[in-house]
JSON list of C-alpha atoms in Angstrom, two decimals:
[
{"chain": "A", "resi": 1, "resn": "MET", "atom": "CA", "xyz": [-5.91, 2.90, 9.64]},
{"chain": "A", "resi": 2, "resn": "SER", "atom": "CA", "xyz": [-5.47, 1.33, 13.05]},
{"chain": "A", "resi": 3, "resn": "HIS", "atom": "CA", "xyz": [-3.82, 2.96, 15.99]},
{"chain": "A", "resi": 4, "resn": "GLU", "atom": "CA", "xyz": [-0.89, 5.29, 15.83]},
{"chain": "A", "resi": 5, "resn": "SER", "atom": "CA", "xyz": [2.56, 3.78, 14.72]},
{"chain": "A", "resi": 6, "resn": "TYR", "atom": "CA", "xyz": [5.22, 3.65, 17.44]},
{"chain": "A", "resi": 7, "resn": "GLU", "atom": "CA", "xyz": [8.85, 3.19, 17.79]},
{"chain": "A", "resi": 8, "resn": "LEU", "atom": "CA", "xyz": [10.72, 0.76, 20.22]},
{"chain": "A", "resi": 9, "resn": "LYS", "atom": "CA", "xyz": [14.32, 0.10, 20.91]},
{"chain": "A", "resi": 10, "resn": "ALA", "atom": "CA", "xyz": [15.85, -3.02, 20.67]},
{"chain": "A", "resi": 11, "resn": "GLU", "atom": "CA", "xyz": [19.13, -4.74, 21.42]},
{"chain": "A", "resi": 12, "resn": "ALA", "atom": "CA", "xyz": [20.38, -7.45, 19.28]},
{"chain": "A", "resi": 13, "resn": "ARG", "atom": "CA", "xyz": [20.61, -10.82, 21.29]},
{"chain": "A", "resi": 14, "resn": "GLU", "atom": "CA", "xyz": [23.61, -12.96, 20.70]},
{"chain": "A", "resi": 15, "resn": "ARG", "atom": "CA", "xyz": [22.62, -15.96, 22.84]},
{"chain": "A", "resi": 16, "resn": "VAL", "atom": "CA", "xyz": [19.37, -17.70, 23.10]},
{"chain": "A", "resi": 17, "resn": "GLY", "atom": "CA", "xyz": [17.44, -20.58, 24.76]},
{"chain": "A", "resi": 18, "resn": "LYS", "atom": "CA", "xyz": [15.63, -20.62, 28.09]},
{"chain": "A", "resi": 19, "resn": "GLY", "atom": "CA", "xyz": [18.99, -19.54, 30.20]},
{"chain": "A", "resi": 20, "resn": "SER", "atom": "CA", "xyz": [19.53, -16.64, 28.43]},
{"chain": "A", "resi": 21, "resn": "ALA", "atom": "CA", "xyz": [15.67, -15.53, 28.49]},
{"chain": "A", "resi": 22, "resn": "ARG", "atom": "CA", "xyz": [15.53, -16.19, 32.11]},
{"chain": "A", "resi": 23, "resn": "GLU", "atom": "CA", "xyz": [18.48, -13.94, 32.45]},
{"chain": "A", "resi": 24, "resn": "LEU", "atom": "CA", "xyz": [16.95, -11.20, 30.41]},
{"chain": "A", "resi": 25, "resn": "ARG", "atom": "CA", "xyz": [13.49, -11.37, 32.03]},
{"chain": "A", "resi": 26, "resn": "ARG", "atom": "CA", "xyz": [15.77, -10.51, 35.27]},
{"chain": "A", "resi": 27, "resn": "ASN", "atom": "CA", "xyz": [16.90, -7.36, 33.77]},
{"chain": "A", "resi": 28, "resn": "GLY", "atom": "CA", "xyz": [13.56, -5.96, 32.89]},
{"chain": "A", "resi": 29, "resn": "LEU", "atom": "CA", "xyz": [13.65, -7.12, 29.31]},
{"chain": "A", "resi": 30, "resn": "ILE", "atom": "CA", "xyz": [11.70, -9.42, 27.01]},
{"chain": "A", "resi": 31, "resn": "PRO", "atom": "CA", "xyz": [13.05, -11.79, 24.18]},
{"chain": "A", "resi": 32, "resn": "ALA", "atom": "CA", "xyz": [11.65, -11.39, 20.96]},
{"chain": "A", "resi": 33, "resn": "VAL", "atom": "CA", "xyz": [12.08, -12.30, 16.98]},
{"chain": "A", "resi": 34, "resn": "ILE", "atom": "CA", "xyz": [11.50, -10.28, 13.94]},
{"chain": "A", "resi": 35, "resn": "TYR", "atom": "CA", "xyz": [11.05, -12.76, 10.78]},
{"chain": "A", "resi": 36, "resn": "GLY", "atom": "CA", "xyz": [9.70, -12.75, 7.82]},
{"chain": "A", "resi": 37, "resn": "ASP", "atom": "CA", "xyz": [10.28, -10.73, 3.91]},
{"chain": "A", "resi": 38, "resn": "LYS", "atom": "CA", "xyz": [12.58, -13.70, 3.16]},
{"chain": "A", "resi": 39, "resn": "GLN", "atom": "CA", "xyz": [15.49, -12.46, 5.45]},
{"chain": "A", "resi": 40, "resn": "ALA", "atom": "CA", "xyz": [17.06, -14.04, 8.40]},
{"chain": "A", "resi": 41, "resn": "PRO", "atom": "CA", "xyz": [15.43, -13.77, 11.48]},
{"chain": "A", "resi": 42, "resn": "ILE", "atom": "CA", "xyz": [16.97, -11.15, 14.15]},
{"chain": "A", "resi": 43, "resn": "SER", "atom": "CA", "xyz": [16.90, -12.13, 18.02]},
{"chain": "A", "resi": 44, "resn": "ILE", "atom": "CA", "xyz": [16.52, -9.13, 20.04]},
{"chain": "A", "resi": 45, "resn": "ALA", "atom": "CA", "xyz": [15.62, -7.91, 23.70]},
{"chain": "A", "resi": 46, "resn": "LEU", "atom": "CA", "xyz": [12.94, -5.32, 24.66]},
{"chain": "A", "resi": 47, "resn": "SER", "atom": "CA", "xyz": [11.88, -3.22, 27.65]},
{"chain": "A", "resi": 48, "resn": "THR", "atom": "CA", "xyz": [9.32, -5.17, 29.23]},
{"chain": "A", "resi": 49, "resn": "ASN", "atom": "CA", "xyz": [7.66, -2.15, 30.33]},
{"chain": "A", "resi": 50, "resn": "GLU", "atom": "CA", "xyz": [7.34, -0.51, 26.86]},
{"chain": "A", "resi": 51, "resn": "VAL", "atom": "CA", "xyz": [5.79, -3.57, 25.28]},
{"chain": "A", "resi": 52, "resn": "THR", "atom": "CA", "xyz": [3.45, -4.40, 28.11]},
{"chain": "A", "resi": 53, "resn": "LYS", "atom": "CA", "xyz": [2.41, -0.73, 27.86]},
{"chain": "A", "resi": 54, "resn": "ARG", "atom": "CA", "xyz": [2.06, -1.23, 24.51]},
{"chain": "A", "resi": 55, "resn": "ILE", "atom": "CA", "xyz": [-0.28, -4.12, 24.71]},
{"chain": "A", "resi": 56, "resn": "HIS", "atom": "CA", "xyz": [-2.39, -2.82, 27.19]},
{"chain": "A", "resi": 57, "resn": "ALA", "atom": "CA", "xyz": [-2.95, 0.19, 25.28]},
{"chain": "A", "resi": 58, "resn": "GLY", "atom": "CA", "xyz": [-4.95, -2.01, 22.63]},
{"chain": "A", "resi": 59, "resn": "GLY", "atom": "CA", "xyz": [-4.72, -2.72, 19.28]},
{"chain": "A", "resi": 60, "resn": "PHE", "atom": "CA", "xyz": [-1.12, -3.87, 19.67]},
{"chain": "A", "resi": 61, "resn": "MET", "atom": "CA", "xyz": [-1.70, -6.79, 17.19]},
{"chain": "A", "resi": 62, "resn": "THR", "atom": "CA", "xyz": [-3.08, -4.48, 14.23]},
{"chain": "A", "resi": 63, "resn": "THR", "atom": "CA", "xyz": [-0.81, -1.38, 14.77]},
{"chain": "A", "resi": 64, "resn": "ILE", "atom": "CA", "xyz": [2.91, -1.43, 12.70]},
{"chain": "A", "resi": 65, "resn": "ALA", "atom": "CA", "xyz": [5.63, -0.29, 14.91]},
{"chain": "A", "resi": 66, "resn": "THR", "atom": "CA", "xyz": [9.19, 0.58, 13.62]},
{"chain": "A", "resi": 67, "resn": "ILE", "atom": "CA", "xyz": [11.87, -1.23, 15.89]},
{"chain": "A", "resi": 68, "resn": "GLU", "atom": "CA", "xyz": [15.38, 0.09, 16.13]},
{"chain": "A", "resi": 69, "resn": "VAL", "atom": "CA", "xyz": [18.11, -2.31, 16.42]},
{"chain": "A", "resi": 70, "resn": "ASP", "atom": "CA", "xyz": [21.70, -1.03, 16.71]},
{"chain": "A", "resi": 71, "resn": "GLY", "atom": "CA", "xyz": [20.78, 2.20, 14.41]},
{"chain": "A", "resi": 72, "resn": "LYS", "atom": "CA", "xyz": [18.77, -0.03, 11.99]},
{"chain": "A", "resi": 73, "resn": "LYS", "atom": "CA", "xyz": [15.17, 0.23, 11.83]},
{"chain": "A", "resi": 74, "resn": "TYR", "atom": "CA", "xyz": [12.70, -2.44, 11.03]},
{"chain": "A", "resi": 75, "resn": "LYS", "atom": "CA", "xyz": [8.95, -1.87, 10.29]},
{"chain": "A", "resi": 76, "resn": "VAL", "atom": "CA", "xyz": [6.93, -4.67, 11.81]},
{"chain": "A", "resi": 77, "resn": "LEU", "atom": "CA", "xyz": [3.41, -6.11, 13.31]},
{"chain": "A", "resi": 78, "resn": "PRO", "atom": "CA", "xyz": [3.42, -7.98, 15.86]},
{"chain": "A", "resi": 79, "resn": "LYS", "atom": "CA", "xyz": [2.10, -11.62, 15.30]},
{"chain": "A", "resi": 80, "resn": "ASP", "atom": "CA", "xyz": [1.74, -13.10, 18.52]},
{"chain": "A", "resi": 81, "resn": "TYR", "atom": "CA", "xyz": [2.97, -12.57, 22.37]},
{"chain": "A", "resi": 82, "resn": "GLN", "atom": "CA", "xyz": [3.20, -15.13, 25.08]},
{"chain": "A", "resi": 83, "resn": "LEU", "atom": "CA", "xyz": [2.00, -14.47, 28.86]},
{"chain": "A", "resi": 84, "resn": "ASP", "atom": "CA", "xyz": [3.25, -15.93, 31.73]},
{"chain": "A", "resi": 85, "resn": "PRO", "atom": "CA", "xyz": [-0.06, -18.15, 32.87]},
{"chain": "A", "resi": 86, "resn": "VAL", "atom": "CA", "xyz": [0.40, -17.23, 36.37]},
{"chain": "A", "resi": 87, "resn": "ARG", "atom": "CA", "xyz": [1.90, -14.11, 36.83]},
{"chain": "A", "resi": 88, "resn": "ASP", "atom": "CA", "xyz": [0.40, -12.29, 33.68]},
{"chain": "A", "resi": 89, "resn": "PHE", "atom": "CA", "xyz": [3.54, -10.54, 32.46]},
{"chain": "A", "resi": 90, "resn": "THR", "atom": "CA", "xyz": [4.93, -10.44, 28.84]},
{"chain": "A", "resi": 91, "resn": "MET", "atom": "CA", "xyz": [7.19, -13.50, 28.05]},
{"chain": "A", "resi": 92, "resn": "HIS", "atom": "CA", "xyz": [8.13, -13.16, 24.21]},
{"chain": "A", "resi": 93, "resn": "VAL", "atom": "CA", "xyz": [7.07, -11.67, 21.17]},
{"chain": "A", "resi": 94, "resn": "ASP", "atom": "CA", "xyz": [7.14, -12.54, 17.60]},
{"chain": "A", "resi": 95, "resn": "PHE", "atom": "CA", "xyz": [6.99, -9.46, 14.99]},
{"chain": "A", "resi": 96, "resn": "LEU", "atom": "CA", "xyz": [6.61, -9.99, 11.25]},
{"chain": "A", "resi": 97, "resn": "ARG", "atom": "CA", "xyz": [8.63, -7.71, 9.10]},
{"chain": "A", "resi": 98, "resn": "VAL", "atom": "CA", "xyz": [6.51, -5.62, 6.92]},
{"chain": "A", "resi": 99, "resn": "SER", "atom": "CA", "xyz": [6.75, -3.49, 3.43]},
{"chain": "A", "resi": 100, "resn": "GLY", "atom": "CA", "xyz": [4.35, -1.64, 1.24]},
{"chain": "A", "resi": 101, "resn": "ASN", "atom": "CA", "xyz": [3.18, -4.86, -0.29]},
{"chain": "A", "resi": 102, "resn": "THR", "atom": "CA", "xyz": [3.34, -7.24, 2.64]},
{"chain": "A", "resi": 103, "resn": "GLN", "atom": "CA", "xyz": [-0.61, -8.63, 3.16]},
{"chain": "A", "resi": 104, "resn": "VAL", "atom": "CA", "xyz": [-1.23, -9.74, 6.43]},
{"chain": "A", "resi": 105, "resn": "THR", "atom": "CA", "xyz": [-3.90, -11.73, 8.49]},
{"chain": "A", "resi": 106, "resn": "VAL", "atom": "CA", "xyz": [-5.43, -10.01, 11.49]},
{"chain": "A", "resi": 107, "resn": "GLU", "atom": "CA", "xyz": [-8.48, -10.10, 13.84]},
{"chain": "A", "resi": 108, "resn": "ILE", "atom": "CA", "xyz": [-10.21, -6.58, 13.68]},
{"chain": "A", "resi": 109, "resn": "PRO", "atom": "CA", "xyz": [-12.71, -5.96, 16.30]},
{"chain": "A", "resi": 110, "resn": "VAL", "atom": "CA", "xyz": [-16.43, -5.43, 15.53]},
{"chain": "A", "resi": 111, "resn": "HIS", "atom": "CA", "xyz": [-18.17, -2.17, 17.07]},
{"chain": "A", "resi": 112, "resn": "PHE", "atom": "CA", "xyz": [-22.21, -1.93, 17.37]},
{"chain": "A", "resi": 113, "resn": "ILE", "atom": "CA", "xyz": [-23.68, 1.50, 16.86]},
{"chain": "A", "resi": 114, "resn": "ASN", "atom": "CA", "xyz": [-27.26, 2.99, 16.93]},
{"chain": "A", "resi": 115, "resn": "GLU", "atom": "CA", "xyz": [-28.27, 0.41, 19.68]},
{"chain": "A", "resi": 116, "resn": "GLU", "atom": "CA", "xyz": [-31.06, 3.19, 20.68]},
{"chain": "A", "resi": 117, "resn": "LYS", "atom": "CA", "xyz": [-32.20, 3.37, 17.70]},
{"chain": "A", "resi": 118, "resn": "SER", "atom": "CA", "xyz": [-33.06, -0.70, 17.51]},
{"chain": "A", "resi": 119, "resn": "GLN", "atom": "CA", "xyz": [-36.77, -1.47, 17.72]},
{"chain": "A", "resi": 120, "resn": "GLY", "atom": "CA", "xyz": [-35.94, -4.70, 18.95]},
{"chain": "A", "resi": 121, "resn": "LEU", "atom": "CA", "xyz": [-33.57, -3.73, 21.61]},
{"chain": "A", "resi": 122, "resn": "LYS", "atom": "CA", "xyz": [-35.86, -1.04, 22.81]},
{"chain": "A", "resi": 123, "resn": "ALA", "atom": "CA", "xyz": [-38.81, -3.96, 22.69]},
{"chain": "A", "resi": 124, "resn": "GLY", "atom": "CA", "xyz": [-36.23, -5.77, 25.17]},
{"chain": "A", "resi": 125, "resn": "GLY", "atom": "CA", "xyz": [-34.60, -7.93, 22.98]},
{"chain": "A", "resi": 126, "resn": "VAL", "atom": "CA", "xyz": [-30.94, -8.89, 23.47]},
{"chain": "A", "resi": 127, "resn": "LEU", "atom": "CA", "xyz": [-28.05, -8.56, 21.33]},
{"chain": "A", "resi": 128, "resn": "ASN", "atom": "CA", "xyz": [-26.67, -11.97, 20.75]},
{"chain": "A", "resi": 129, "resn": "ILE", "atom": "CA", "xyz": [-23.00, -11.38, 19.34]},
{"chain": "A", "resi": 130, "resn": "VAL", "atom": "CA", "xyz": [-21.47, -14.54, 17.64]},
{"chain": "A", "resi": 131, "resn": "ARG", "atom": "CA", "xyz": [-18.47, -12.82, 16.86]},
{"chain": "A", "resi": 132, "resn": "HIS", "atom": "CA", "xyz": [-16.20, -10.03, 18.64]},
{"chain": "A", "resi": 133, "resn": "GLU", "atom": "CA", "xyz": [-13.96, -10.34, 16.05]},
{"chain": "A", "resi": 134, "resn": "ILE", "atom": "CA", "xyz": [-13.62, -10.70, 12.17]},
{"chain": "A", "resi": 135, "resn": "GLU", "atom": "CA", "xyz": [-10.42, -12.50, 10.42]},
{"chain": "A", "resi": 136, "resn": "VAL", "atom": "CA", "xyz": [-9.54, -10.69, 7.34]},
{"chain": "A", "resi": 137, "resn": "HIS", "atom": "CA", "xyz": [-6.74, -10.49, 4.76]},
{"chain": "A", "resi": 138, "resn": "CYS", "atom": "CA", "xyz": [-5.41, -7.20, 4.19]},
{"chain": "A", "resi": 139, "resn": "PRO", "atom": "CA", "xyz": [-2.49, -4.93, 3.43]},
{"chain": "A", "resi": 140, "resn": "ALA", "atom": "CA", "xyz": [0.07, -4.34, 6.82]},
{"chain": "A", "resi": 141, "resn": "ASP", "atom": "CA", "xyz": [-0.14, -0.38, 5.92]},
{"chain": "A", "resi": 142, "resn": "ALA", "atom": "CA", "xyz": [-4.03, -0.28, 5.71]},
{"chain": "A", "resi": 143, "resn": "ILE", "atom": "CA", "xyz": [-5.43, -2.40, 8.56]},
{"chain": "A", "resi": 144, "resn": "PRO", "atom": "CA", "xyz": [-8.65, -1.13, 9.63]},
{"chain": "A", "resi": 145, "resn": "GLU", "atom": "CA", "xyz": [-9.04, -0.43, 13.54]},
{"chain": "A", "resi": 146, "resn": "PHE", "atom": "CA", "xyz": [-12.54, -1.79, 14.21]},
{"chain": "A", "resi": 147, "resn": "PHE", "atom": "CA", "xyz": [-15.75, -2.73, 11.71]},
{"chain": "A", "resi": 148, "resn": "ASN", "atom": "CA", "xyz": [-19.17, -0.54, 12.68]},
{"chain": "A", "resi": 149, "resn": "VAL", "atom": "CA", "xyz": [-22.10, -2.71, 12.65]},
{"chain": "A", "resi": 150, "resn": "ASP", "atom": "CA", "xyz": [-25.39, -0.30, 12.54]},
{"chain": "A", "resi": 151, "resn": "LEU", "atom": "CA", "xyz": [-28.18, -1.71, 14.63]},
{"chain": "A", "resi": 152, "resn": "ASN", "atom": "CA", "xyz": [-30.59, 1.43, 13.59]},
{"chain": "A", "resi": 153, "resn": "GLY", "atom": "CA", "xyz": [-33.99, -0.07, 12.58]},
{"chain": "A", "resi": 154, "resn": "LYS", "atom": "CA", "xyz": [-33.30, -3.74, 13.80]},
{"chain": "A", "resi": 155, "resn": "LYS", "atom": "CA", "xyz": [-35.87, -5.85, 15.06]},
{"chain": "A", "resi": 156, "resn": "ILE", "atom": "CA", "xyz": [-36.09, -9.00, 17.11]},
{"chain": "A", "resi": 157, "resn": "GLY", "atom": "CA", "xyz": [-35.46, -12.14, 14.77]},
{"chain": "A", "resi": 158, "resn": "ASP", "atom": "CA", "xyz": [-32.97, -9.86, 12.69]},
{"chain": "A", "resi": 159, "resn": "SER", "atom": "CA", "xyz": [-29.44, -11.10, 11.86]},
{"chain": "A", "resi": 160, "resn": "ILE", "atom": "CA", "xyz": [-26.51, -9.16, 10.69]},
{"chain": "A", "resi": 161, "resn": "HIS", "atom": "CA", "xyz": [-24.35, -11.07, 8.29]},
{"chain": "A", "resi": 162, "resn": "ILE", "atom": "CA", "xyz": [-20.44, -10.51, 7.03]},
{"chain": "A", "resi": 163, "resn": "SER", "atom": "CA", "xyz": [-22.44, -9.23, 3.72]},
{"chain": "A", "resi": 164, "resn": "ASP", "atom": "CA", "xyz": [-23.55, -6.55, 5.61]},
{"chain": "A", "resi": 165, "resn": "LEU", "atom": "CA", "xyz": [-20.28, -4.57, 6.45]},
{"chain": "A", "resi": 166, "resn": "THR", "atom": "CA", "xyz": [-18.61, -2.49, 3.82]},
{"chain": "A", "resi": 167, "resn": "MET", "atom": "CA", "xyz": [-15.18, -3.42, 3.87]},
{"chain": "A", "resi": 168, "resn": "PRO", "atom": "CA", "xyz": [-12.18, -1.04, 3.26]},
{"chain": "A", "resi": 169, "resn": "LYS", "atom": "CA", "xyz": [-10.67, -1.52, -0.43]},
{"chain": "A", "resi": 170, "resn": "GLY", "atom": "CA", "xyz": [-8.27, -4.56, -0.20]},
{"chain": "A", "resi": 171, "resn": "VAL", "atom": "CA", "xyz": [-9.43, -5.79, 3.01]},
{"chain": "A", "resi": 172, "resn": "ALA", "atom": "CA", "xyz": [-11.52, -9.05, 2.51]},
{"chain": "A", "resi": 173, "resn": "PRO", "atom": "CA", "xyz": [-13.14, -11.60, 5.26]},
{"chain": "A", "resi": 174, "resn": "VAL", "atom": "CA", "xyz": [-10.82, -15.07, 5.54]},
{"chain": "A", "resi": 175, "resn": "ILE", "atom": "CA", "xyz": [-13.87, -17.19, 5.48]},
{"chain": "A", "resi": 176, "resn": "ALA", "atom": "CA", "xyz": [-14.82, -16.18, 2.19]},
{"chain": "A", "resi": 177, "resn": "ASP", "atom": "CA", "xyz": [-16.96, -19.27, 0.71]},
{"chain": "A", "resi": 178, "resn": "ARG", "atom": "CA", "xyz": [-19.99, -18.28, 3.23]},
{"chain": "A", "resi": 179, "resn": "ASP", "atom": "CA", "xyz": [-22.07, -15.27, 4.96]},
{"chain": "A", "resi": 180, "resn": "PHE", "atom": "CA", "xyz": [-21.61, -15.79, 8.37]},
{"chain": "A", "resi": 181, "resn": "THR", "atom": "CA", "xyz": [-23.53, -14.34, 11.25]},
{"chain": "A", "resi": 182, "resn": "ILE", "atom": "CA", "xyz": [-21.87, -11.52, 13.09]},
{"chain": "A", "resi": 183, "resn": "ALA", "atom": "CA", "xyz": [-25.05, -10.90, 15.62]},
{"chain": "A", "resi": 184, "resn": "THR", "atom": "CA", "xyz": [-28.50, -11.77, 16.06]},
{"chain": "A", "resi": 185, "resn": "ILE", "atom": "CA", "xyz": [-31.61, -9.69, 17.99]},
{"chain": "A", "resi": 186, "resn": "ILE", "atom": "CA", "xyz": [-33.05, -12.47, 19.92]},
{"chain": "A", "resi": 187, "resn": "ALA", "atom": "CA", "xyz": [-36.45, -12.16, 22.06]},
{"chain": "A", "resi": 188, "resn": "PRO", "atom": "CA", "xyz": [-35.50, -12.18, 26.14]},
{"chain": "A", "resi": 189, "resn": "ALA", "atom": "CA", "xyz": [-36.82, -14.84, 28.01]},
{"chain": "A", "resi": 190, "resn": "GLY", "atom": "CA", "xyz": [-39.81, -12.99, 29.61]},
{"chain": "A", "resi": 191, "resn": "GLY", "atom": "CA", "xyz": [-40.97, -12.13, 26.18]},
{"chain": "A", "resi": 192, "resn": "VAL", "atom": "CA", "xyz": [-40.85, -8.34, 24.29]},
{"chain": "A", "resi": 193, "resn": "ASP", "atom": "CA", "xyz": [-43.11, -5.31, 24.79]},
{"chain": "A", "resi": 194, "resn": "GLU", "atom": "CA", "xyz": [-44.91, -5.21, 21.62]},
{"chain": "A", "resi": 195, "resn": "THR", "atom": "CA", "xyz": [-46.07, -1.80, 22.51]},
{"chain": "A", "resi": 196, "resn": "VAL", "atom": "CA", "xyz": [-42.26, -0.68, 21.48]},
{"chain": "A", "resi": 197, "resn": "GLU", "atom": "CA", "xyz": [-41.63, -3.08, 18.42]},
{"chain": "A", "resi": 198, "resn": "GLU", "atom": "CA", "xyz": [-45.49, -1.72, 17.07]},
{"chain": "A", "resi": 199, "resn": "GLU", "atom": "CA", "xyz": [-44.25, 1.91, 17.48]},
{"chain": "A", "resi": 200, "resn": "GLY", "atom": "CA", "xyz": [-41.21, 1.28, 16.08]},
{"chain": "A", "resi": 201, "resn": "GLU", "atom": "CA", "xyz": [-42.73, -0.22, 13.23]},
{"chain": "A", "resi": 202, "resn": "ALA", "atom": "CA", "xyz": [-45.24, 2.63, 12.57]},
{"chain": "A", "resi": 203, "resn": "GLU", "atom": "CA", "xyz": [-42.20, 5.05, 13.00]},
{"chain": "A", "resi": 204, "resn": "ALA", "atom": "CA", "xyz": [-40.50, 3.14, 10.12]}
]
């Protein structure tokens, strides 16, 4: 599961539109919308500081939150947010209602482990990351926090594909019709230290 769930308090917004949104932002609030689950959208206002803190903490788009509006609680997953292009503050957030059977599409970060055990990297090779994130379909209440890619024993010229990852139950890549590349180990411009490669192969 992704980052730990959290709760936000919100107030319902009666007025919508640019003028109303500007007034909210002047008062330290962010306009937001809760939609989905075949119910009418709800316009709300959230604390700018609280939301910004959550965004900067990481995992914002893959962590289920509970938003309380006028005493009623909604389980939601952030689907999109807009930043001011100049001042880099949050301008708007869209939240998707989720329930036990809600399926979502999210981007999960890729972590690379055991770099020190890769013969190719020890010989001076370079890890060329093709995808830093992988887009998957999964249950809203079982979003992976990240995928680990094991580089143990990988040599120059080796590639890691999506088929090399073990996906948790119920999780599937959005691109399902091809075995796409996640990363490759390539030779550096100045060539490699062949003795390290040979030693690695001898150990293997």
